[in-house]
Amino acid sequence: MIEVEGLTVSYGAGRRTVLALEEVSLTVAEGELVAIVGPSGCGKSTLLFAMDGLIRPTQGVVRIGGKEVRGIRRDVALILQDAGLLPWKTVLANAELGLRIQGRRGDVREVLAQLGLAGFEHRYPGELSEGMRRRVGIARALALHPKVFLMDEPMANLDSITRQRIQNLILELWQRLHFTGVLVTHDVEEAVFLGQRIFVFSPRPGRVVEVIDNPGVGTSDYRDSDQFLARVHHLRKALVGSAT
Amino acid sequence: MRRVAQYVAAALAVLLIWEVVSLSLLAVRGRVILPTPVTTIRAGIRDFGELSSAFGASALRFLIALSIAFALGLPIGLAVGFERTLYQTLSPLIYLTYPIPPVALLVFLYLAFGVGEAVKIVVVTCALFFQVVVAAQGAARGIPRSYITAVRSAGASRWQLYRHVVIPATLPEVLTAARVSVGLGITMLYIVETKLGLAGGPRTGLGRFIEYYAFRPELSLAGVVGLSLLGLMFYAFLEFLERWLCRWKHLGGPGGP
Ligand SMILES: Nc1ncnc2c1ncn2[C@@H]1O[C@H](COP(=O)(O)OP(=O)(O)OP(=O)(O)O)[C@@H](O)[C@H]1O
Ligand SMILES: [Mg+2]
């Protein structure tokens, strides 16, 4: 479904060139949910931007559904690292933003209600808690009914209860809607809880250093199983190893 | 309600200071230098018809200048601040022309446009225009990247980018800048109305009114009060506009709910 081949991305020009990703190749099967983990600044957001068509690869290609990504596609939605809400728009207007820009209609209120945001439609982002803001960001992407969901650290900097709640929400949405998902995180437990496969990245320039199979995702009480703990342990060691 | 009371108290304080100053000047110099508030207000009421036409003429002039400054300055400033190539080509030009005071070029403007209405509006417009352009340009450059990415990621066109991000993101800063430059605009208005208004009567503008009645100080001073009220009116109007259009900025902050 998603194929990344020899992807290299550098920012800037001349002496100030920053190589963010180097020769990254990976594939994500249709309906699969994968996690990308790596140290800060290794190019995780950059990878999602390239998949979303926001930036052009310096080298290599990204293909989705067999077609090369050359710009924004309607069947791909991105949840930004900080939810990307516009503070001058209400919750409703923020959630509708994607649909409106694409000239589409859709029932955003229902999506908001599903995410526990009913009654907050006319509030501004500045009046919400951080956890609610993230959910508005998720609602905005969900409203587009995408086939591919790109999620850039949707749980970063949340307290642990809110974090678990949103992790469960994402799992539930994935099981119900069968989208193909790429979740960027730097939280080890989160990667193991949500990634059927986990791609471990090296520090910048980002390269895939290990792929971990994690078939338990979605089974009940996975978080409390010994297998889960063993994988967390393994992934933690892989991350430390990648950084040296 | 408490805010209204605070403003009334402040206005009374201004009148009191004025009264004290004019009485002290009278005591020291032995003659009227600064008319008292009561004589000034009485003079203003007696010649209210003339004063209010002068006020109307000045207000209209200022409103036109402000509207043109916004209509031209906002799009130019936003585009120059937001579009990289425009920024590279035009920002040096703005940088160099910004410090030129248009009033200093009054002689040439007068030769070009005559002493009619046009030149007055041109000078006031220029002064406000540059304030708006510079504020809009700066604000457009400071838009957080994530807002732009959010909208681009949905497939926004250039126009949608302006409509959903650039304009609303910069509006508070631009309106604040415009509000702050009302003082400058009023000064310019006074200068053009006095320097270029010699042929007209006292009804052609408050600047002219103030000069025309230089030998009736209480009436002249009433004109000054009118000019201050004019500035205050526009200042308050722009503040209202900012609070109304940028409600999201005032959530729970000072003065907010
Ligand atoms: N627009 C840009 N111009 C120049 N350099 C950039 C730009 N965007 C990102 N970079 C650099 O590219 C590298 C990768 O950035 P990216 O945001 O993809 O990292 P990340 O893995 O998402 O980091 P984090 O975990 O902190 O979100 C970083 O070193 C960053 O400084
Ligand atoms: Mg990132």
Coordinates of C-alpha atoms and ligand atoms in Angstrom, one line a residue:
Chain A
M1 CA 0.0 0.0 0.0
I2 CA 2.7 2.5 1.0
E3 CA 6.1 1.9 -0.6
V4 CA 9.1 4.1 0.3
E5 CA 12.1 3.5 -1.9
G6 CA 15.5 5.0 -1.3
L7 CA 14.0 8.1 0.2
T8 CA 16.6 10.8 0.9
V9 CA 15.4 14.3 2.0
S10 CA 17.7 17.2 2.7
Y11 CA 16.6 20.7 3.8
G12 CA 18.2 24.0 2.8
A13 CA 20.9 24.6 0.3
G14 CA 24.7 25.1 0.1
R15 CA 26.7 24.9 3.3
R16 CA 23.5 24.9 5.5
T17 CA 22.1 21.7 4.0
V18 CA 20.7 19.4 6.6
L19 CA 20.4 15.8 5.6
A20 CA 17.2 14.6 7.4
L21 CA 16.6 11.2 5.9
E22 CA 19.1 9.0 4.0
E23 CA 18.1 6.0 1.8
V24 CA 15.0 5.0 3.7
S25 CA 13.2 2.1 2.2
L26 CA 10.1 0.5 3.8
T27 CA 6.7 -0.8 2.9
V28 CA 3.4 -0.8 4.8
A29 CA 0.8 -3.3 3.7
E30 CA -2.8 -2.3 3.2
G31 CA -4.7 -2.2 6.5
E32 CA -1.5 -2.5 8.5
L33 CA -0.7 -0.2 11.5
V34 CA 3.0 0.4 11.9
A35 CA 5.1 2.5 14.3
I36 CA 8.1 4.6 13.6
V37 CA 10.4 5.2 16.5
G38 CA 13.7 7.1 16.6
P39 CA 15.5 9.8 18.5
S40 CA 14.4 13.5 18.3
G41 CA 15.4 15.2 15.0
C42 CA 16.0 11.9 13.1
G43 CA 13.5 12.8 10.4
K44 CA 10.3 11.1 11.5
S45 CA 8.1 14.1 10.7
T46 CA 10.0 14.5 7.5
L47 CA 9.1 11.0 6.5
L48 CA 5.4 11.7 7.1
F49 CA 5.6 14.9 5.2
A50 CA 7.1 13.1 2.2
M51 CA 4.3 10.4 2.5
D52 CA 1.7 13.2 2.6
G53 CA 3.1 14.9 -0.4
L54 CA 4.0 18.1 1.5
I55 CA 7.7 17.9 0.6
R56 CA 9.4 16.5 -2.5
P57 CA 12.0 13.8 -1.9
T58 CA 15.6 14.9 -2.8
Q59 CA 16.0 11.3 -4.0
G60 CA 13.9 8.2 -4.1
V61 CA 10.1 7.8 -4.3
V62 CA 7.1 7.3 -2.2
R63 CA 4.2 5.4 -3.7
I64 CA 0.7 5.0 -2.2
G65 CA -1.6 2.4 -3.8
G66 CA 1.0 2.0 -6.6
K67 CA 1.0 5.7 -7.6
E68 CA 3.9 8.0 -6.9
V69 CA 3.0 10.7 -4.4
R70 CA 3.5 14.1 -6.0
G71 CA 1.2 16.3 -4.0
I72 CA -1.6 16.2 -1.5
R73 CA -4.0 13.3 -2.0
R74 CA -7.5 13.1 -0.6
D75 CA -7.2 9.6 0.6
V76 CA -4.3 10.4 2.9
A77 CA -4.7 12.4 6.1
L78 CA -2.0 13.7 8.4
I79 CA -2.3 14.4 12.1
L80 CA 0.3 17.0 12.9
Q81 CA 2.7 16.8 15.8
D82 CA 1.0 19.6 17.8
A83 CA -2.5 18.9 16.3
G84 CA -2.1 21.9 14.0
L85 CA -5.2 23.6 15.2
L86 CA -5.9 27.2 14.1
P87 CA -6.6 29.2 17.3
W88 CA -9.0 31.6 15.5
K89 CA -11.3 28.8 14.5
T90 CA -13.8 27.0 16.8
V91 CA -13.6 23.3 17.4
L92 CA -16.2 22.7 14.8
A93 CA -14.5 24.9 12.2
N94 CA -11.1 23.3 12.9
A95 CA -12.6 19.8 12.5
E96 CA -14.3 20.8 9.3
L97 CA -11.2 22.5 7.9
G98 CA -10.0 19.6 5.7
L99 CA -13.5 19.0 4.3
R100 CA -14.0 22.6 3.6
I101 CA -10.7 23.1 1.8
Q102 CA -11.5 20.1 -0.3
G103 CA -15.0 21.4 -1.0
R104 CA -16.6 18.3 0.5
R105 CA -19.5 17.8 2.8
G106 CA -19.6 15.5 5.8
D107 CA -20.9 15.2 9.3
V108 CA -18.3 16.4 11.6
R109 CA -20.5 16.7 14.6
E110 CA -20.9 13.0 14.7
V111 CA -17.1 12.5 14.6
L112 CA -16.7 15.1 17.3
A113 CA -19.3 13.3 19.5
Q114 CA -17.5 9.9 19.0
L115 CA -14.3 11.5 20.3
G116 CA -16.1 12.9 23.3
L117 CA -16.1 16.5 22.1
A118 CA -19.9 17.0 21.9
G119 CA -20.9 20.3 23.5
F120 CA -17.5 21.9 22.7
E121 CA -18.2 22.6 19.1
H122 CA -18.2 26.4 19.6
R123 CA -15.2 26.6 21.8
Y124 CA -11.9 27.9 20.7
P125 CA -8.7 25.7 21.0
G126 CA -7.4 28.1 23.6
E127 CA -10.3 27.1 25.9
L128 CA -9.5 23.3 25.6
S129 CA -7.2 21.0 27.5
E130 CA -4.2 19.6 25.6
G131 CA -5.9 16.1 25.4
M132 CA -9.0 17.7 23.8
R133 CA -7.0 19.6 21.3
R134 CA -5.3 16.4 20.2
R135 CA -8.7 14.8 19.7
V136 CA -9.8 17.7 17.6
G137 CA -6.8 17.1 15.4
I138 CA -7.8 13.5 15.1
A139 CA -11.3 14.5 14.3
R140 CA -10.2 16.7 11.5
A141 CA -8.3 13.8 9.9
L142 CA -11.0 11.3 10.6
A143 CA -13.6 13.5 8.9
L144 CA -11.8 13.0 5.6
H145 CA -12.4 9.2 5.7
P146 CA -8.9 8.6 4.6
K147 CA -7.5 5.2 3.5
V148 CA -4.1 6.2 4.9
F149 CA -3.6 7.8 8.3
L150 CA -0.3 9.5 9.1
M151 CA 0.0 10.3 12.8
D152 CA 2.8 12.5 14.1
E153 CA 3.2 11.9 17.8
P154 CA -0.5 12.4 18.6
M155 CA 0.1 11.5 22.2
A156 CA 3.4 13.4 22.9
N157 CA 3.4 15.6 26.1
L158 CA 0.2 14.2 27.5
D159 CA -0.3 12.9 31.0
S160 CA -0.2 9.2 31.2
I161 CA -4.0 8.7 31.6
T162 CA -4.9 10.9 28.7
R163 CA -2.1 9.2 26.7
Q164 CA -3.5 5.7 27.3
R165 CA -7.0 6.9 26.5
I166 CA -6.0 8.3 23.1
Q167 CA -3.9 5.2 22.4
N168 CA -7.0 3.1 23.0
L169 CA -9.0 5.4 20.8
I170 CA -6.6 5.0 17.9
L171 CA -6.5 1.3 18.3
E172 CA -10.3 1.2 18.3
L173 CA -10.6 3.4 15.3
W174 CA -8.1 1.3 13.4
Q175 CA -10.0 -1.9 14.2
R176 CA -13.3 -0.3 13.2
L177 CA -12.2 1.6 10.1
H178 CA -9.4 -0.6 8.7
F179 CA -7.2 2.2 7.6
T180 CA -3.5 1.9 6.8
G181 CA -1.7 3.7 9.6
V182 CA 1.7 5.1 10.2
L183 CA 2.3 6.2 13.8
V184 CA 5.3 8.2 14.7
T185 CA 6.3 8.2 18.4
H186 CA 9.3 8.3 20.6
D187 CA 7.5 6.4 23.3
V188 CA 8.6 2.8 23.5
E189 CA 5.5 1.4 25.2
E190 CA 3.3 3.2 22.7
A191 CA 5.2 1.8 19.7
V192 CA 4.7 -1.7 21.1
F193 CA 1.1 -1.2 21.9
L194 CA 0.1 0.1 18.5
G195 CA 2.7 -1.0 15.9
Q196 CA 2.2 -4.4 14.2
R197 CA 5.6 -3.7 12.9
I198 CA 8.0 -1.2 14.4
F199 CA 10.7 0.6 12.4
V200 CA 13.6 1.8 14.5
F201 CA 15.4 4.8 13.1
S202 CA 19.0 5.9 13.6
P203 CA 19.8 9.5 14.7
R204 CA 19.9 12.1 11.9
P205 CA 20.2 11.4 9.1
G206 CA 17.4 8.9 9.7
R207 CA 17.9 5.4 8.4
V208 CA 16.0 2.2 9.2
V209 CA 18.2 0.2 11.5
E210 CA 15.8 -2.5 12.7
V211 CA 12.3 -3.8 11.9
I212 CA 10.5 -5.5 14.8
D213 CA 7.5 -7.8 14.2
N214 CA 4.9 -7.3 16.8
P215 CA 1.9 -9.5 16.0
G216 CA 0.1 -9.1 19.4
V217 CA -1.3 -5.7 18.6
G218 CA -5.0 -5.4 19.2
T219 CA -5.4 -8.6 21.2
S220 CA -7.1 -8.1 24.5
D221 CA -5.0 -7.2 27.5
Y222 CA -1.9 -7.0 25.3
R223 CA -0.5 -4.2 27.4
D224 CA -0.4 -6.5 30.5
S225 CA 1.1 -9.6 28.8
D226 CA 4.6 -10.9 29.2
Q227 CA 5.1 -10.8 25.5
F228 CA 4.4 -7.0 25.6
L229 CA 7.0 -6.4 28.3
A230 CA 9.6 -8.5 26.5
R231 CA 9.1 -6.5 23.3
V232 CA 9.3 -3.2 25.2
H233 CA 12.5 -4.4 26.6
H234 CA 13.8 -5.5 23.2
L235 CA 12.8 -2.2 21.6
R236 CA 14.4 -0.1 24.3
K237 CA 17.7 -2.0 23.7
A238 CA 17.4 -1.5 19.9
L239 CA 16.9 2.2 20.4
V240 CA 19.9 2.6 22.6
G241 CA 21.9 0.5 20.2
S242 CA 20.8 2.7 17.2
A243 CA 22.0 5.8 19.0
T244 CA 25.6 4.6 19.5
Chain B
M1 CA -20.2 49.0 34.2
R2 CA -17.1 49.4 36.3
R3 CA -15.1 50.1 33.1
V4 CA -17.4 52.9 32.2
A5 CA -17.0 54.4 35.7
Q6 CA -13.2 54.2 35.3
Y7 CA -13.3 56.0 32.0
V8 CA -15.6 58.7 33.4
A9 CA -13.2 59.1 36.3
A10 CA -10.3 59.4 33.9
A11 CA -12.1 62.1 31.8
L12 CA -12.9 64.1 35.0
A13 CA -9.2 63.8 36.0
V14 CA -8.2 65.2 32.6
L15 CA -10.6 68.1 33.0
L16 CA -9.3 68.8 36.5
I17 CA -5.7 68.9 35.4
W18 CA -6.6 71.2 32.6
E19 CA -8.5 73.5 35.0
V20 CA -5.5 73.6 37.4
V21 CA -3.0 74.3 34.6
S22 CA -5.1 77.1 33.1
L23 CA -5.8 78.7 36.6
S24 CA -2.1 78.5 37.5
L25 CA -1.0 80.1 34.2
L26 CA -3.6 82.8 34.8
A27 CA -2.2 83.4 38.3
V28 CA 1.5 83.5 37.2
R29 CA 1.1 85.5 34.0
G30 CA -1.7 87.7 35.0
R31 CA -3.8 87.0 31.9
V32 CA -5.6 84.1 30.2
I33 CA -3.1 81.8 28.5
L34 CA -5.0 78.6 28.4
P35 CA -8.8 78.9 28.5
T36 CA -10.5 76.8 31.2
P37 CA -12.6 73.8 30.3
V38 CA -15.8 75.6 31.0
T39 CA -15.1 78.5 28.7
T40 CA -13.8 76.2 26.0
I41 CA -16.8 74.0 26.1
R42 CA -19.1 77.0 26.2
A43 CA -17.4 78.4 23.1
G44 CA -17.6 75.0 21.4
I45 CA -21.4 74.8 22.1
R46 CA -22.0 78.4 20.9
D47 CA -20.3 77.7 17.5
F48 CA -21.3 74.1 17.4
G49 CA -22.5 74.2 13.8
E50 CA -19.2 75.3 12.5
L51 CA -17.2 73.1 14.8
S52 CA -19.2 70.0 13.9
S53 CA -18.8 70.6 10.1
A54 CA -15.1 70.9 10.7
F55 CA -15.2 67.7 12.7
G56 CA -17.2 65.9 10.0
A57 CA -14.8 67.1 7.2
S58 CA -11.8 65.9 9.2
A59 CA -13.4 62.6 10.2
L60 CA -14.4 61.8 6.6
R61 CA -10.9 62.7 5.4
F62 CA -9.3 60.4 8.0
L63 CA -11.7 57.6 7.3
I64 CA -11.0 57.7 3.6
A65 CA -7.2 57.8 4.2
L66 CA -7.5 54.9 6.7
S67 CA -9.6 52.8 4.3
I68 CA -7.2 53.3 1.4
A69 CA -4.2 52.6 3.6
F70 CA -5.8 49.3 4.6
A71 CA -7.1 48.4 1.2
L72 CA -3.6 48.8 -0.3
G73 CA -1.3 48.2 2.6
L74 CA -2.8 45.0 3.9
P75 CA -2.6 42.9 0.7
I76 CA 0.8 44.3 -0.2
G77 CA 2.2 43.8 3.3
L78 CA 0.9 40.3 3.6
A79 CA 2.1 39.2 0.2
V80 CA 5.5 40.7 0.7
G81 CA 5.9 39.1 4.1
F82 CA 4.5 35.7 3.0
E83 CA 5.8 35.2 -0.6
R84 CA 9.5 34.5 -0.6
T85 CA 10.3 36.0 -4.0
L86 CA 8.2 39.2 -3.3
Y87 CA 10.0 39.5 0.0
Q88 CA 13.4 39.3 -1.6
T89 CA 12.6 41.9 -4.3
L90 CA 10.3 44.3 -2.4
S91 CA 11.3 44.4 1.2
P92 CA 14.5 46.5 0.6
L93 CA 12.3 49.0 -1.2
I94 CA 9.9 49.2 1.7
Y95 CA 12.8 49.4 4.1
L96 CA 14.2 52.4 2.2
T97 CA 11.0 54.3 1.7
Y98 CA 9.5 53.7 5.1
P99 CA 11.5 56.4 6.9
I100 CA 10.7 59.1 4.3
P101 CA 8.2 61.4 6.0
P102 CA 5.6 62.3 3.4
V103 CA 5.0 65.7 5.0
A104 CA 8.6 66.7 4.3
L105 CA 7.7 66.3 0.6
L106 CA 4.6 68.5 1.0
V107 CA 6.0 71.1 -1.4
F108 CA 6.3 68.6 -4.2
L109 CA 3.1 66.9 -3.4
Y110 CA 1.4 70.3 -3.6
L111 CA 3.0 71.0 -6.9
A112 CA 1.8 67.6 -8.2
F113 CA -1.7 67.5 -6.7
G114 CA -2.5 71.1 -6.0
V115 CA -3.9 72.3 -2.7
G116 CA -7.2 70.5 -3.2
E117 CA -8.6 67.5 -1.2
A118 CA -6.4 64.9 -3.0
V119 CA -3.1 66.0 -1.6
K120 CA -4.4 66.0 2.0
I121 CA -5.7 62.5 1.7
V122 CA -2.5 61.4 -0.1
V123 CA -0.3 62.6 2.8
V124 CA -2.4 61.0 5.6
T125 CA -2.8 57.8 3.5
C126 CA 1.0 57.5 3.0
A127 CA 1.6 57.8 6.7
L128 CA -0.9 55.1 7.6
F129 CA -0.1 53.0 4.6
F130 CA 3.5 52.4 5.6
Q131 CA 2.5 51.5 9.2
V132 CA 0.0 48.9 7.9
V133 CA 2.5 47.5 5.3
V134 CA 5.3 47.1 7.8
A135 CA 3.0 45.6 10.4
A136 CA 1.4 43.2 8.0
Q137 CA 4.8 42.2 6.5
G138 CA 6.2 41.5 9.9
A139 CA 3.2 39.6 11.1
A140 CA 3.1 37.5 7.9
R141 CA 6.7 36.5 8.4
G142 CA 6.0 35.3 11.9
I143 CA 3.2 32.9 11.2
P144 CA 4.0 29.5 12.9
R145 CA 4.9 26.9 10.4
S146 CA 2.4 24.4 11.8
Y147 CA -0.6 26.5 10.9
I148 CA 0.6 26.6 7.3
T149 CA 1.3 22.9 7.2
A150 CA -2.1 22.0 8.7
V151 CA -3.8 23.8 5.8
R152 CA -1.5 22.8 3.1
S153 CA -1.8 19.2 4.1
A154 CA -5.5 19.4 3.4
G155 CA -4.7 20.5 -0.2
A156 CA -5.3 24.2 0.2
S157 CA -4.8 26.5 -2.8
R158 CA -2.8 29.7 -2.4
W159 CA -6.0 31.7 -1.9
Q160 CA -7.3 29.3 0.8
L161 CA -3.9 29.6 2.5
Y162 CA -4.5 33.4 2.8
R163 CA -8.1 33.0 3.7
H164 CA -7.7 30.4 6.4
V165 CA -4.3 31.2 7.8
V166 CA -2.4 34.3 6.6
I167 CA -5.2 36.9 7.1
P168 CA -6.7 35.7 10.4
A169 CA -3.2 35.0 11.9
T170 CA -2.0 38.5 11.2
L171 CA -5.1 40.5 11.8
P172 CA -4.6 41.2 15.5
E173 CA -1.1 42.5 15.0
V174 CA -2.1 44.6 12.0
L175 CA -5.1 46.2 13.8
T176 CA -3.0 46.9 16.9
A177 CA -0.4 48.6 14.7
A178 CA -3.1 50.6 12.9
R179 CA -4.5 51.7 16.3
V180 CA -1.1 52.8 17.5
S181 CA -0.6 54.8 14.3
V182 CA -3.8 56.8 14.7
G183 CA -1.8 59.4 16.7
L184 CA 0.6 59.8 13.8
G185 CA -2.3 60.0 11.3
I186 CA -4.0 62.7 13.3
T187 CA -0.8 64.7 13.5
M188 CA -0.5 64.4 9.7
L189 CA -4.1 65.4 9.3
Y190 CA -3.5 68.5 11.4
I191 CA -0.4 69.5 9.4
V192 CA -2.0 69.1 6.0
E193 CA -5.2 70.9 7.1
T194 CA -3.3 73.9 8.4
K195 CA -0.5 74.0 5.8
L196 CA -2.7 73.4 2.8
G197 CA -5.9 74.8 4.1
L198 CA -5.1 78.5 4.0
A199 CA -7.7 79.2 1.3
G200 CA -10.5 77.4 3.0
G201 CA -12.9 78.6 5.8
P202 CA -13.0 77.1 9.3
R203 CA -15.5 74.5 8.2
T204 CA -13.0 72.7 5.9
G205 CA -11.4 70.8 8.7
L206 CA -10.4 70.9 12.4
G207 CA -6.8 71.9 11.6
R208 CA -8.0 74.9 9.7
F209 CA -10.5 75.6 12.4
I210 CA -7.9 75.7 15.1
E211 CA -5.7 78.1 13.1
Y212 CA -8.5 80.2 11.8
Y213 CA -9.6 81.0 15.4
A214 CA -6.1 81.6 16.7
F215 CA -7.3 84.9 18.1
R216 CA -10.3 83.4 19.9
P217 CA -8.3 81.0 22.0
E218 CA -11.3 79.4 23.7
L219 CA -12.8 78.5 20.3
S220 CA -9.5 77.4 18.9
L221 CA -9.0 75.2 22.0
A222 CA -12.5 73.7 21.4
G223 CA -11.1 72.7 18.0
V224 CA -8.2 70.9 19.7
V225 CA -10.7 69.0 21.9
G226 CA -12.5 68.1 18.7
L227 CA -9.3 66.8 17.1
S228 CA -8.5 64.7 20.2
L229 CA -12.0 63.3 20.3
L230 CA -11.6 62.4 16.6
G231 CA -8.4 60.5 17.3
L232 CA -10.0 58.8 20.3
M233 CA -13.0 57.8 18.2
F234 CA -10.8 56.0 15.6
Y235 CA -8.6 54.5 18.3
A236 CA -11.7 53.1 20.0
F237 CA -13.2 51.9 16.7
L238 CA -10.0 50.0 15.8
E239 CA -9.9 48.5 19.3
F240 CA -13.5 47.4 19.0
L241 CA -12.8 45.9 15.6
E242 CA -9.8 44.0 17.0
R243 CA -11.8 42.6 19.9
W244 CA -14.7 41.7 17.6
L245 CA -12.7 40.1 14.8
C246 CA -10.1 38.5 17.0
R247 CA -12.3 37.2 19.8
W248 CA -10.2 34.1 20.0
K249 CA -7.3 36.2 21.2
H250 CA -9.1 37.5 24.2
L251 CA -10.2 34.3 25.9
G252 CA -9.7 34.8 29.6
G253 CA -7.0 37.3 29.1
P254 CA -7.1 40.8 30.7
G255 CA -10.4 42.4 29.9
G256 CA -11.7 39.0 28.7
P257 CA -14.6 37.1 30.2
Ligands
LIG1 N1 12.3 23.3 7.2 C1 13.4 22.8 7.7 N2 14.6 23.5 7.3 C2 15.8 23.0 7.8 N3 15.9 21.9 8.5 C3 14.8 21.3 8.9 C4 13.5 21.7 8.5 N4 12.6 20.8 9.0 C5 13.4 19.9 9.7 N5 14.7 20.2 9.6 C6 15.7 19.4 10.2 O1 15.6 18.1 9.7 C7 15.8 17.1 10.8 C8 14.7 16.2 10.9 O2 13.5 16.9 11.3 P1 12.1 16.2 11.7 O3 11.2 17.3 12.2 O4 11.7 15.4 10.6 O5 12.6 15.3 12.9 P2 11.7 14.5 13.9 O6 12.3 13.1 13.9 O7 10.3 14.6 13.6 O8 12.0 15.2 15.3 P3 11.0 15.3 16.6 O9 11.1 13.9 17.3 O10 11.8 16.3 17.5 O11 9.7 15.7 16.2 C9 16.1 17.9 12.1 O12 17.5 17.9 12.3 C10 15.6 19.3 11.7 O13 16.4 20.2 12.4
MG2 MG 8.7 15.4 14.5

